[in-house]
Tab-separated table of C-alpha atoms in Angstrom:
chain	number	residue	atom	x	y	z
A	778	UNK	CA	13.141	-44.116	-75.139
A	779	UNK	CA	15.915	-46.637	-75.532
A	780	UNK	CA	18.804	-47.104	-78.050
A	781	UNK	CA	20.527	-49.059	-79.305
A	782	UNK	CA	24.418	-49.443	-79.842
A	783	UNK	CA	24.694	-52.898	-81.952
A	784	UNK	CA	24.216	-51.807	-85.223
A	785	UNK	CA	27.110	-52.368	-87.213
A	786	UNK	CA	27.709	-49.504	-89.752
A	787	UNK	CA	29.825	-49.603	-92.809
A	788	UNK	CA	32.529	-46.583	-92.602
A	789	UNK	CA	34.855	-47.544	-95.072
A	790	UNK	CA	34.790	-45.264	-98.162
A	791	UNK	CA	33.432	-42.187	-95.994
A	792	UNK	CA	36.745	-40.507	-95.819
A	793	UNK	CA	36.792	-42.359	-91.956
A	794	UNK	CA	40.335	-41.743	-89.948
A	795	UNK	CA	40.073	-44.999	-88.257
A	796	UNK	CA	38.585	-47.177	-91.306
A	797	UNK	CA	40.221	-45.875	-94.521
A	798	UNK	CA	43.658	-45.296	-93.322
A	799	UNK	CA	43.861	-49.184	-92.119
A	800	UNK	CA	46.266	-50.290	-95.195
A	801	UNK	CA	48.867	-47.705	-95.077
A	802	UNK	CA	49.015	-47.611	-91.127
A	803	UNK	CA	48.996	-50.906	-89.867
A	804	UNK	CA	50.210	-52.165	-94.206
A	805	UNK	CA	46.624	-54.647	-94.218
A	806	UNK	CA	42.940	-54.185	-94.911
A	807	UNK	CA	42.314	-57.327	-92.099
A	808	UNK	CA	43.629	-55.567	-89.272
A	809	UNK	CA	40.825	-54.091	-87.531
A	810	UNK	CA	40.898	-50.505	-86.579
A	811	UNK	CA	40.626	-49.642	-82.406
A	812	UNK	CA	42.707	-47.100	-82.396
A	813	UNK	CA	41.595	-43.346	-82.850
A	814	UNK	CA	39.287	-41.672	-80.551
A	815	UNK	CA	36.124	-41.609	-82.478
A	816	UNK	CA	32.470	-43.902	-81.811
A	817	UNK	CA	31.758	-46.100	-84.426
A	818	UNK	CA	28.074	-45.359	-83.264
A	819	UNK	CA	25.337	-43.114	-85.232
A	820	UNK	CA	24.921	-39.716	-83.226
A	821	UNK	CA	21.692	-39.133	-80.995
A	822	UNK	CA	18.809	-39.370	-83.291
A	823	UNK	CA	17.865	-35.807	-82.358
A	824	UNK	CA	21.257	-34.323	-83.772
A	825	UNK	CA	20.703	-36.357	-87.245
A	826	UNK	CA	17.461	-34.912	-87.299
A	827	UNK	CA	18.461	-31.594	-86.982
A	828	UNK	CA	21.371	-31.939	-89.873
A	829	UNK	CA	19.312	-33.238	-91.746
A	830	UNK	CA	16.549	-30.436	-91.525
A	831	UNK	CA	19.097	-27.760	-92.064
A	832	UNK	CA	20.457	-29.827	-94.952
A	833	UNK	CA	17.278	-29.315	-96.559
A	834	UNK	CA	17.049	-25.697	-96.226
A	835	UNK	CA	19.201	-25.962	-98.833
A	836	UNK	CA	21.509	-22.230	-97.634
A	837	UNK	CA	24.877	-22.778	-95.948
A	838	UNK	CA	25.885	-18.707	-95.367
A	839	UNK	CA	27.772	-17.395	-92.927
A	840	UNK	CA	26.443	-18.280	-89.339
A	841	UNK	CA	26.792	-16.910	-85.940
A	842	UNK	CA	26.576	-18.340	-82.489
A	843	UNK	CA	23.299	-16.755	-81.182
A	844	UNK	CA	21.989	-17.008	-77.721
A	845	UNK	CA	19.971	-20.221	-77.873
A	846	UNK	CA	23.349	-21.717	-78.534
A	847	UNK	CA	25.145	-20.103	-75.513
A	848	UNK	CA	21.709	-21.240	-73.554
A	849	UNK	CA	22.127	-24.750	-74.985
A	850	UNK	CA	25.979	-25.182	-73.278
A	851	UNK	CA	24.770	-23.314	-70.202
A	852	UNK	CA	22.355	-25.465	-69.697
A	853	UNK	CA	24.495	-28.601	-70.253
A	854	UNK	CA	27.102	-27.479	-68.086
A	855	UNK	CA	24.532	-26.827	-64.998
A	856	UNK	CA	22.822	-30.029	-65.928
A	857	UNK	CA	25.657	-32.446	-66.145
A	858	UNK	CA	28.692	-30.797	-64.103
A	859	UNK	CA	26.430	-28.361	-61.659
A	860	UNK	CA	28.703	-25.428	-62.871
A	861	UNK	CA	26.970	-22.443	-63.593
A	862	UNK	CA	28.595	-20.512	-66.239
A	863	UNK	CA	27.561	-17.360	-67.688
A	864	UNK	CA	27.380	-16.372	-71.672
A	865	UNK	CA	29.810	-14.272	-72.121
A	866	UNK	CA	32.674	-16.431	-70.886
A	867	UNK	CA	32.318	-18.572	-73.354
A	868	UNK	CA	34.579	-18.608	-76.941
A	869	UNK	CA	34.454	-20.895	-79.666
A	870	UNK	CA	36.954	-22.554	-81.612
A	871	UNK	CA	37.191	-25.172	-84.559
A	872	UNK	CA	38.692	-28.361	-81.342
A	873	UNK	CA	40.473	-27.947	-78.266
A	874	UNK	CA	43.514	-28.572	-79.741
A	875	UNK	CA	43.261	-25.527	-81.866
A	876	UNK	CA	42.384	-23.556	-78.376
A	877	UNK	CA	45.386	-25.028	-76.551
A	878	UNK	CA	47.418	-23.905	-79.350
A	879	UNK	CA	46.242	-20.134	-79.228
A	880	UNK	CA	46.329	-20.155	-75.423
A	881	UNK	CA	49.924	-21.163	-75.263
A	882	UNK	CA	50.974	-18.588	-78.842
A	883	UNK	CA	48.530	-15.817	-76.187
A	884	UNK	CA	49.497	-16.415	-72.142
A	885	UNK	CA	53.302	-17.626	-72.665
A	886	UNK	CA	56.556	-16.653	-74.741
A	887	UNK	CA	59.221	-18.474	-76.743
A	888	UNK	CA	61.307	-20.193	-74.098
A	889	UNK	CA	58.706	-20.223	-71.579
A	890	UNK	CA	58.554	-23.605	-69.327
A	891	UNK	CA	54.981	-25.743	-69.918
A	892	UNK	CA	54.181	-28.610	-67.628
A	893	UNK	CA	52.475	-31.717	-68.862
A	894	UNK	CA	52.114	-34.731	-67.060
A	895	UNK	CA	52.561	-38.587	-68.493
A	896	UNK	CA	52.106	-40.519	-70.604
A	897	UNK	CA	49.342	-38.159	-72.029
A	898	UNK	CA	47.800	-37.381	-75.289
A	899	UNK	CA	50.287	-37.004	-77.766
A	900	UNK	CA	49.319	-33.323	-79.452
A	901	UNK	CA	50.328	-31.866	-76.086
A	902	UNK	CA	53.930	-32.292	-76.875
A	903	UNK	CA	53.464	-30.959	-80.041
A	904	UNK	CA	51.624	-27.384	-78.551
A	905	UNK	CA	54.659	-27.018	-76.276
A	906	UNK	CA	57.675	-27.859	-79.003
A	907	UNK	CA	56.306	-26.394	-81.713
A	908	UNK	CA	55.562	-23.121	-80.074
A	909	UNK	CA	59.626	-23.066	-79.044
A	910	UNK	CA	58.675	-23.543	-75.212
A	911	UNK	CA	60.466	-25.923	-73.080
A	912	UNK	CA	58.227	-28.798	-72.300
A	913	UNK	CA	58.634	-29.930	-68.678
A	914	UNK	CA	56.962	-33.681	-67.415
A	915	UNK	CA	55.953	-34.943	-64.080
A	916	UNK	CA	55.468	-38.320	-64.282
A	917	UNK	CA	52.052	-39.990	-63.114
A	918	UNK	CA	53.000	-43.020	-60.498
A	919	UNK	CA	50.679	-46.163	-60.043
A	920	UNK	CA	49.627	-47.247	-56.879
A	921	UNK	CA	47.926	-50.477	-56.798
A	922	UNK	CA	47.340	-50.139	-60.331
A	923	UNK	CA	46.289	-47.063	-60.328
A	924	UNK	CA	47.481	-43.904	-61.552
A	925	UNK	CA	47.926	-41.090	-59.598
A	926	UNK	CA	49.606	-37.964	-59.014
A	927	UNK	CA	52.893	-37.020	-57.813
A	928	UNK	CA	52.940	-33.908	-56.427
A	929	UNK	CA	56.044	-33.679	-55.168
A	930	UNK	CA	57.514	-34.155	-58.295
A	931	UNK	CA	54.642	-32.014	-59.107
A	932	UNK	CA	55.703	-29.282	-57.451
A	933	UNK	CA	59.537	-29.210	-57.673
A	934	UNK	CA	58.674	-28.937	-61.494
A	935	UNK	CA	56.644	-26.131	-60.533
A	936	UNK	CA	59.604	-24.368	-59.101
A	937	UNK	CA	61.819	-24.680	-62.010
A	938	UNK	CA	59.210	-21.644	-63.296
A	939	UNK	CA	56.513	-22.936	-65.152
A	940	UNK	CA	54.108	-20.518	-66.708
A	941	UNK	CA	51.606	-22.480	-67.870
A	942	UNK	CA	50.521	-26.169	-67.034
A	943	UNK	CA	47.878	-28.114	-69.138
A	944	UNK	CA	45.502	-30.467	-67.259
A	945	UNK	CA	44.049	-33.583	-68.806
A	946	UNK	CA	40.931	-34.452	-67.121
A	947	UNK	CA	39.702	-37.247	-67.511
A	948	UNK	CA	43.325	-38.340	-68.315
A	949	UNK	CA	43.705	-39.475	-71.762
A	950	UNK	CA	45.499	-42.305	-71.957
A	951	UNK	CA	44.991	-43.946	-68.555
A	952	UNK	CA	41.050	-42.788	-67.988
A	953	UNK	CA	41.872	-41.501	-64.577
A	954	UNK	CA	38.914	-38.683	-63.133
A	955	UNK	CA	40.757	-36.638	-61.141
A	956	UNK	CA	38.857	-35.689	-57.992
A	957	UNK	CA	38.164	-33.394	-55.658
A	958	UNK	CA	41.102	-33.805	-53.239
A	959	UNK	CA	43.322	-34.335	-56.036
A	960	UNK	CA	42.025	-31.143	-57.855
A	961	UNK	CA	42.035	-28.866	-55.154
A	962	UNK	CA	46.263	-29.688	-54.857
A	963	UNK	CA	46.275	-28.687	-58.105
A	964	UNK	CA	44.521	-25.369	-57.939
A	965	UNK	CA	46.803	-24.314	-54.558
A	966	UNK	CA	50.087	-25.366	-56.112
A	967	UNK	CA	49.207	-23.378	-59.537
A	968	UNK	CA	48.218	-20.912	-57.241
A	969	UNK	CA	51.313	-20.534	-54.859
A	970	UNK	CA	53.851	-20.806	-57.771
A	971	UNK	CA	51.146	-18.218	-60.408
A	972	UNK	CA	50.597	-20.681	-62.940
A	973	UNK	CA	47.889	-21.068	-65.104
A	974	UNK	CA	45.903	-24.289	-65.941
A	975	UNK	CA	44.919	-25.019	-69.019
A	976	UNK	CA	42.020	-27.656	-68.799
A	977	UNK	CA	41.198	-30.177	-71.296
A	978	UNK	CA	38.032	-31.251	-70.546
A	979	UNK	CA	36.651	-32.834	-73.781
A	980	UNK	CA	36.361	-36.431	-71.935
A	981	UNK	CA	34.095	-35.105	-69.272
A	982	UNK	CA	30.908	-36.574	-69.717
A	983	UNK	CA	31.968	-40.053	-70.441
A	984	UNK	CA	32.327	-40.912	-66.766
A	985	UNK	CA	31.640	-43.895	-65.027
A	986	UNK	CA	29.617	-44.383	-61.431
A	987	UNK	CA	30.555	-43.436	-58.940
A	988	UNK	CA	33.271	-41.684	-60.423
A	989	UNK	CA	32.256	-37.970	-60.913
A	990	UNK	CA	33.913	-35.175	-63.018
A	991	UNK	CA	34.395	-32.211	-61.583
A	992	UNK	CA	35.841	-28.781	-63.507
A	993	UNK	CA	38.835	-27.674	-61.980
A	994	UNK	CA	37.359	-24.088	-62.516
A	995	UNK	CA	35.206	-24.522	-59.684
A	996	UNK	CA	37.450	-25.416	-57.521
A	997	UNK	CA	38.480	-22.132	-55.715
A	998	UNK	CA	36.683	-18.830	-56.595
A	999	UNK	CA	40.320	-17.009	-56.415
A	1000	UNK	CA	41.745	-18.942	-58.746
A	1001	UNK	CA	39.193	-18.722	-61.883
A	1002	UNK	CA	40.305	-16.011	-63.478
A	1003	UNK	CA	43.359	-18.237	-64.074
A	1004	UNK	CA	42.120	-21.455	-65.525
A	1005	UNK	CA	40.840	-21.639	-69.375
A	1006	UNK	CA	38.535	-24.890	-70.030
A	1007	UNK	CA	38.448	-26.509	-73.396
A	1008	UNK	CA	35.152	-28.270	-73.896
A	1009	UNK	CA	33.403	-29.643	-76.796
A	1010	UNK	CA	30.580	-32.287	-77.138
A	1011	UNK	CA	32.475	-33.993	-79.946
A	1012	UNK	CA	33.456	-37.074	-78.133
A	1013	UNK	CA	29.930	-37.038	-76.253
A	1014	UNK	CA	28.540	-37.540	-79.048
A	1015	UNK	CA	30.494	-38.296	-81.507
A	1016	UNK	CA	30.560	-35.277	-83.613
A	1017	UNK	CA	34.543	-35.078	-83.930
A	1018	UNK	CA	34.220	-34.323	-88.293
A	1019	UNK	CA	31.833	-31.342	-87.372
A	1020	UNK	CA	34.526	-29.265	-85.534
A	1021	UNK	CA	32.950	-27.596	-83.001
A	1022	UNK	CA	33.888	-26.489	-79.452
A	1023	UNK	CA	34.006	-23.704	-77.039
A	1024	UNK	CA	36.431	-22.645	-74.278
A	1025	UNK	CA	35.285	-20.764	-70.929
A	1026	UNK	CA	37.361	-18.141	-69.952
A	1027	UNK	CA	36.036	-15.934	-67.150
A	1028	UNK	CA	39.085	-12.947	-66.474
A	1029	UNK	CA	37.909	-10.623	-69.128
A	1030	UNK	CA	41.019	-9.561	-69.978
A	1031	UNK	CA	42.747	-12.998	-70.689
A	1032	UNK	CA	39.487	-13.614	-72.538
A	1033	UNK	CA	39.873	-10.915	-75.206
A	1034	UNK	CA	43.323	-11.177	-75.643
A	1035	UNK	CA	42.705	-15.406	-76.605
A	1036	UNK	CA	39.809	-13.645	-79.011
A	1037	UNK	CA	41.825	-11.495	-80.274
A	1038	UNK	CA	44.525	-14.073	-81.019
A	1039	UNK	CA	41.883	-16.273	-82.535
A	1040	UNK	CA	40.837	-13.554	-84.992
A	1041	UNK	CA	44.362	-13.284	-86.073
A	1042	UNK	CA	44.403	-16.348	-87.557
A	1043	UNK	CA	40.992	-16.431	-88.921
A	1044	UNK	CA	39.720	-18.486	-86.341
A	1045	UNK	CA	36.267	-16.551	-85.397
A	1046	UNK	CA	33.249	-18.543	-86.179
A	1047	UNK	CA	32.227	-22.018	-86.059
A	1048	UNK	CA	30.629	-24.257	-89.237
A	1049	UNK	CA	27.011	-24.287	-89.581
A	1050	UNK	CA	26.463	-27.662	-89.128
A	1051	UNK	CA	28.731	-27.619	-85.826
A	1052	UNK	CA	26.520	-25.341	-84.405
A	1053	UNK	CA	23.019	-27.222	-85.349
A	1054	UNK	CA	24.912	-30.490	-83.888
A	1055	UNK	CA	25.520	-28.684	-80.487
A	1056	UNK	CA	22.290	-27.389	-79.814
A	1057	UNK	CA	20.536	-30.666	-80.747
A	1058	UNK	CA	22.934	-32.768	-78.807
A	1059	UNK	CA	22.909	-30.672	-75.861
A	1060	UNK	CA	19.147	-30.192	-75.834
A	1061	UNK	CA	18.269	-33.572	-76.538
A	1062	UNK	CA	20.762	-35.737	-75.960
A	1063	UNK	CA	20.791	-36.673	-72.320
A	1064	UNK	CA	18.877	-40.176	-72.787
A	1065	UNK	CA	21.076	-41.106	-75.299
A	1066	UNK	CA	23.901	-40.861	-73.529
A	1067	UNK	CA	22.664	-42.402	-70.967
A	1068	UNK	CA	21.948	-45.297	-73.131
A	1069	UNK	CA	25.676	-45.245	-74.266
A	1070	UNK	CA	26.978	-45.086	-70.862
A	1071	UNK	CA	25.582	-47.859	-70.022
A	1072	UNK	CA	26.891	-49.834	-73.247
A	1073	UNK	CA	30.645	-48.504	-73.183
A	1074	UNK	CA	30.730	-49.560	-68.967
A	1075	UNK	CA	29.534	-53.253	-70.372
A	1076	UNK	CA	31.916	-53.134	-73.576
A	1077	UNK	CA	34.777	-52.046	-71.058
A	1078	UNK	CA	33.909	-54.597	-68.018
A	1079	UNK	CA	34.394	-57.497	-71.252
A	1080	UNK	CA	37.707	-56.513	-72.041
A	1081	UNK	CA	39.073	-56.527	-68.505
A	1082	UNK	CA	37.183	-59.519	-67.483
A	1083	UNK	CA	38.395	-61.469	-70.681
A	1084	UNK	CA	42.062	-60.204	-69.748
A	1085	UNK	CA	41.566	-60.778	-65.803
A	1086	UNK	CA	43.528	-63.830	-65.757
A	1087	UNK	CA	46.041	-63.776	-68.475
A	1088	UNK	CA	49.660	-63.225	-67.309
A	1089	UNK	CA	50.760	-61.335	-70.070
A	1090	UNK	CA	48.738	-58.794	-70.500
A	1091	UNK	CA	47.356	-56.191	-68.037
A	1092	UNK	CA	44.562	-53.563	-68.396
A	1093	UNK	CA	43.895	-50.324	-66.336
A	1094	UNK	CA	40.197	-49.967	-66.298
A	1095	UNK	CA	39.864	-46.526	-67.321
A	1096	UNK	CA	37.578	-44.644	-64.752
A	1097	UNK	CA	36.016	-41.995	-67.510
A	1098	UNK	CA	36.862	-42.168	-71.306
A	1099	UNK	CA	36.364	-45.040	-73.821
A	1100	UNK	CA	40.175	-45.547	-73.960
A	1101	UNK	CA	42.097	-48.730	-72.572
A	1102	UNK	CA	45.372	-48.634	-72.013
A	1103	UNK	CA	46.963	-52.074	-71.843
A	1104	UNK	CA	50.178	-53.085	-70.384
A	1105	UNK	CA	52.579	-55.754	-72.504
A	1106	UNK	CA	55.583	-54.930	-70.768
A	1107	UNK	CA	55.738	-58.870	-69.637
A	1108	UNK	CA	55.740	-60.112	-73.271
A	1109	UNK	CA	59.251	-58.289	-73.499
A	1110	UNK	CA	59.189	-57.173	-76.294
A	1111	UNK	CA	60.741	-54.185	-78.004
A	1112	UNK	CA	58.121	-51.474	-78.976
A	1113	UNK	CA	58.580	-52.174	-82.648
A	1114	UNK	CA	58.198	-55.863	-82.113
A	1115	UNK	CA	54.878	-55.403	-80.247
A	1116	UNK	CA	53.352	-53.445	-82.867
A	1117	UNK	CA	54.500	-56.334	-84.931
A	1118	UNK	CA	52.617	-58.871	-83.047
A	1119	UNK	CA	49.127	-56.996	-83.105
A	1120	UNK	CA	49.806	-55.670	-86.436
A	1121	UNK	CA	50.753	-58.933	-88.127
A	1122	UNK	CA	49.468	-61.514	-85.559
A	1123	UNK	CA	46.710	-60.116	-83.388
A	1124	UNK	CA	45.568	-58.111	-87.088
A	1125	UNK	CA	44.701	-55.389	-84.624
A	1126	UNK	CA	44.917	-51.790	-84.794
A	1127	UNK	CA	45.852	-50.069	-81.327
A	1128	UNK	CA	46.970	-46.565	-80.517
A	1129	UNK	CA	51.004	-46.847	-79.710
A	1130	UNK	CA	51.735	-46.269	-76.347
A	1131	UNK	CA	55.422	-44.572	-77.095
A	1132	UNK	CA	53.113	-41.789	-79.117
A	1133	UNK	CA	52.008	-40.687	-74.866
A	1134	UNK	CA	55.910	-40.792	-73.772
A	1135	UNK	CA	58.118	-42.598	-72.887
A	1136	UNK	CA	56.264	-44.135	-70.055
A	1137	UNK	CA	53.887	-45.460	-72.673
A	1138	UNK	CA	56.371	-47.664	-74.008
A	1139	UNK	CA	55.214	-51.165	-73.796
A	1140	UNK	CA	51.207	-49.788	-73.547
A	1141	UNK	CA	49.039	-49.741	-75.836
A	1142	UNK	CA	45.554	-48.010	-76.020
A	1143	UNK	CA	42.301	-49.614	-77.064
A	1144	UNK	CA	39.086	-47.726	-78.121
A	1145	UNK	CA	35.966	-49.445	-76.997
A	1146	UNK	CA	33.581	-47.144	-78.522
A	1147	UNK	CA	31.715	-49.315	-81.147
A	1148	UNK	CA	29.306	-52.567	-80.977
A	1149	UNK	CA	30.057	-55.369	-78.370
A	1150	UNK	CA	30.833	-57.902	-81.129
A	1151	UNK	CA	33.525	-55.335	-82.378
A	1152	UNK	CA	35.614	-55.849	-78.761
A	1153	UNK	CA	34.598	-59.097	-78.450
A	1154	UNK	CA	36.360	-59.779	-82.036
A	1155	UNK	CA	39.540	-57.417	-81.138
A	1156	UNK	CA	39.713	-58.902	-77.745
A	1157	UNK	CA	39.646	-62.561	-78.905
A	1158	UNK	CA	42.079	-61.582	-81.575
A	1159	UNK	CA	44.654	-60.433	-79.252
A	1160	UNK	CA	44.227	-63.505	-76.914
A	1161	UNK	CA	44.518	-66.208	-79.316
A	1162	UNK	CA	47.403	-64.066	-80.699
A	1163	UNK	CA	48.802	-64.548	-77.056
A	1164	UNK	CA	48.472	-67.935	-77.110
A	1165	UNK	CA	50.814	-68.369	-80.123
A	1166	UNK	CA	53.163	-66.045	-78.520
């Protein structure tokens, strides 16, 4: 069966984050939105079907997570990441966010040290500061413009007693997928210094050939019991209203006490419809995102062709994710007066690069998720912008 992605569909006046909001965050209805990490593509055909049968019961009671849902991530997992996981690991939870920020209120204490590394997605600053933990940053380097790990840095922050580190993988904003070599340094430092990872994982089926994700919680046997993985299929397949995802903790202890935490804030089942969307889309979705795959790899290969050889601008193709993150640093301009020029003169909507740290300042981050003719038009409107500049 094929798909397609071309269809242009109208999602102003549907409540949307990234269409509705355009006027009082960028101050025009022109610009157009590229900016928050949602598809502007219809979900598997599968998954509508589904809603819309269980719409039509017409009975939205309370609902449990059953067994054919457990089976339907199980089977996912072993399917696309060859991780066998068993049923009663598994937790669910409204996002990962939401997770992250029980994790850290469960496995840490007010003025306990958390390690992120940047520029990364901005909540994670938030989990660490607003739990009264001191956030502590290593610094991604790039290396032939590519970004990579420094573990030295790495693990010098490591020593300053870090309880708790969370892992973006694939990296949101720069698309790296870490791998195994990389992952496995990871696992031994967290391991010498007794840390524990917490895994954000949401990106990992939106990989690109060869590149290949790999859950850090397989990397060494010993080490499981101290790595939590969020998960969700919400940016799979685009599902990110219907708040739904699940987090695999296998120490039973650690995963009672994050239960427990969730069901002190009322946090202890998921939404019907989140459910129904997860089985469907895990059961039936595997041509279609195939078939999207394939789209987002050509929608990506235009923007960093069409940027390939202007001076001003340079992209890092991202090697999972439907995030670009663009460097203007040679336009030199403040980051104020950037946002300026794609605001007012580009009439383009990007994620702000200071928002990831300070070593975002001077990116900016592009989502490709939506029709060809969409980039093409936000691409060409940033070039002939360029031109003017």
């Amino acid at each position: 069966m094929t798909f397609s992605f071309d269809k242009q569909i109208e999602r102003r006046n549907t409540r949307a984050v990234k269409w509705d909001l355009v006027q009082s965050l960028y101050g025009s209805k022109d610009v157009l939105p590229m900016w928050v990490a949602d598809m502007d593509f219809e979900v598997p055909p599968a998954v509508k079907d589904a809603l819309v049968e269980r719409v039509q019961h017409g009975v939205f009671g309370y609902t449990f997570a059953d067994p054919a849902l457990q089976n339907a991530i199980t089977g996912w997992l072993d399917y696309k990441h060859d991780w066998q996981v068993k049923s009663a690991s598994i937790l669910y939870s409204p996002g990962v966010i939401t997770t992250l920020y029980m994790a850290i209120q469960t496995f840490t204490h007010q003025g306990d040290k958390v390690l992120i590394q940047t520029p990364v997605y901005p909540p994670f600053y938030d989990i660490v500061k607003r739990h009264d933990r001191q956030l502590v940053t290593s610094q991604l380097k790039v290396h032939e413009g590519k970004y990579e790990m420094d573990f030295d840095d790495f693990e010098a922050k490591l020593q300053q007693g870090v309880k708790a580190f969370i892992l973006c993988n694939p990296h949101n904003p720069v698309g790296r997928v870490w791998k195994q070599e990389e992952l496995e340094q990871i696992v031994a430092l967290c391991k010498k210094y007794n840390v524990l990872i917490l895994a954000d994982e949401i990106h990992a089926d939106l990989v690109y050939k060869p590149n290949k994700h790999i859950p850090i919680a397989k990397i060494d046997e010993e080490m499981t019991d101290q790595i939590i993985t969020c998960m969700s299929p919400t940016k799979t397949f685009n599902l990110a209203g219907l708040q739904a995802s699940y987090v695999i903790v296998t120490d039973k202890e650690k995963r009672e006490a994050l239960e427990q935490s969730f069901n002190k804030q009322g946090v202890h089942m998921l939404n019907t419809m989140g459910i129904t969307a997860i089985e469907a889309a895990y059961n039936n979705g595997r041509e279609w995102l195939d078939g999207l795959l394939a789209q987002l790899e050509e929608n990506i290969d235009y923007v960093v062709h069409a940027f390939q050889d202007n001076d001003k601008v340079e992209i890092t193709r991202p090697e999972g994710t439907y995030l670009v993150w663009m460097d203007f640093r040679k336009l030199g301009l403040s980051q104020d007066e950037l946002k300026e020029f794609l605001q007012k003169d580009a009439k383009i909507g990007l994620n702000d690069g200071a928002t990831f740290g300070e070593e975002g300042i001077g990116f900016m981050r592009m989502n490709v998720a939506c029709p060809l003719s969409t980039v093409k038009e936000g691409t060409e409107r940033i070039l002939a912008a360029l031109e003017k500049q």
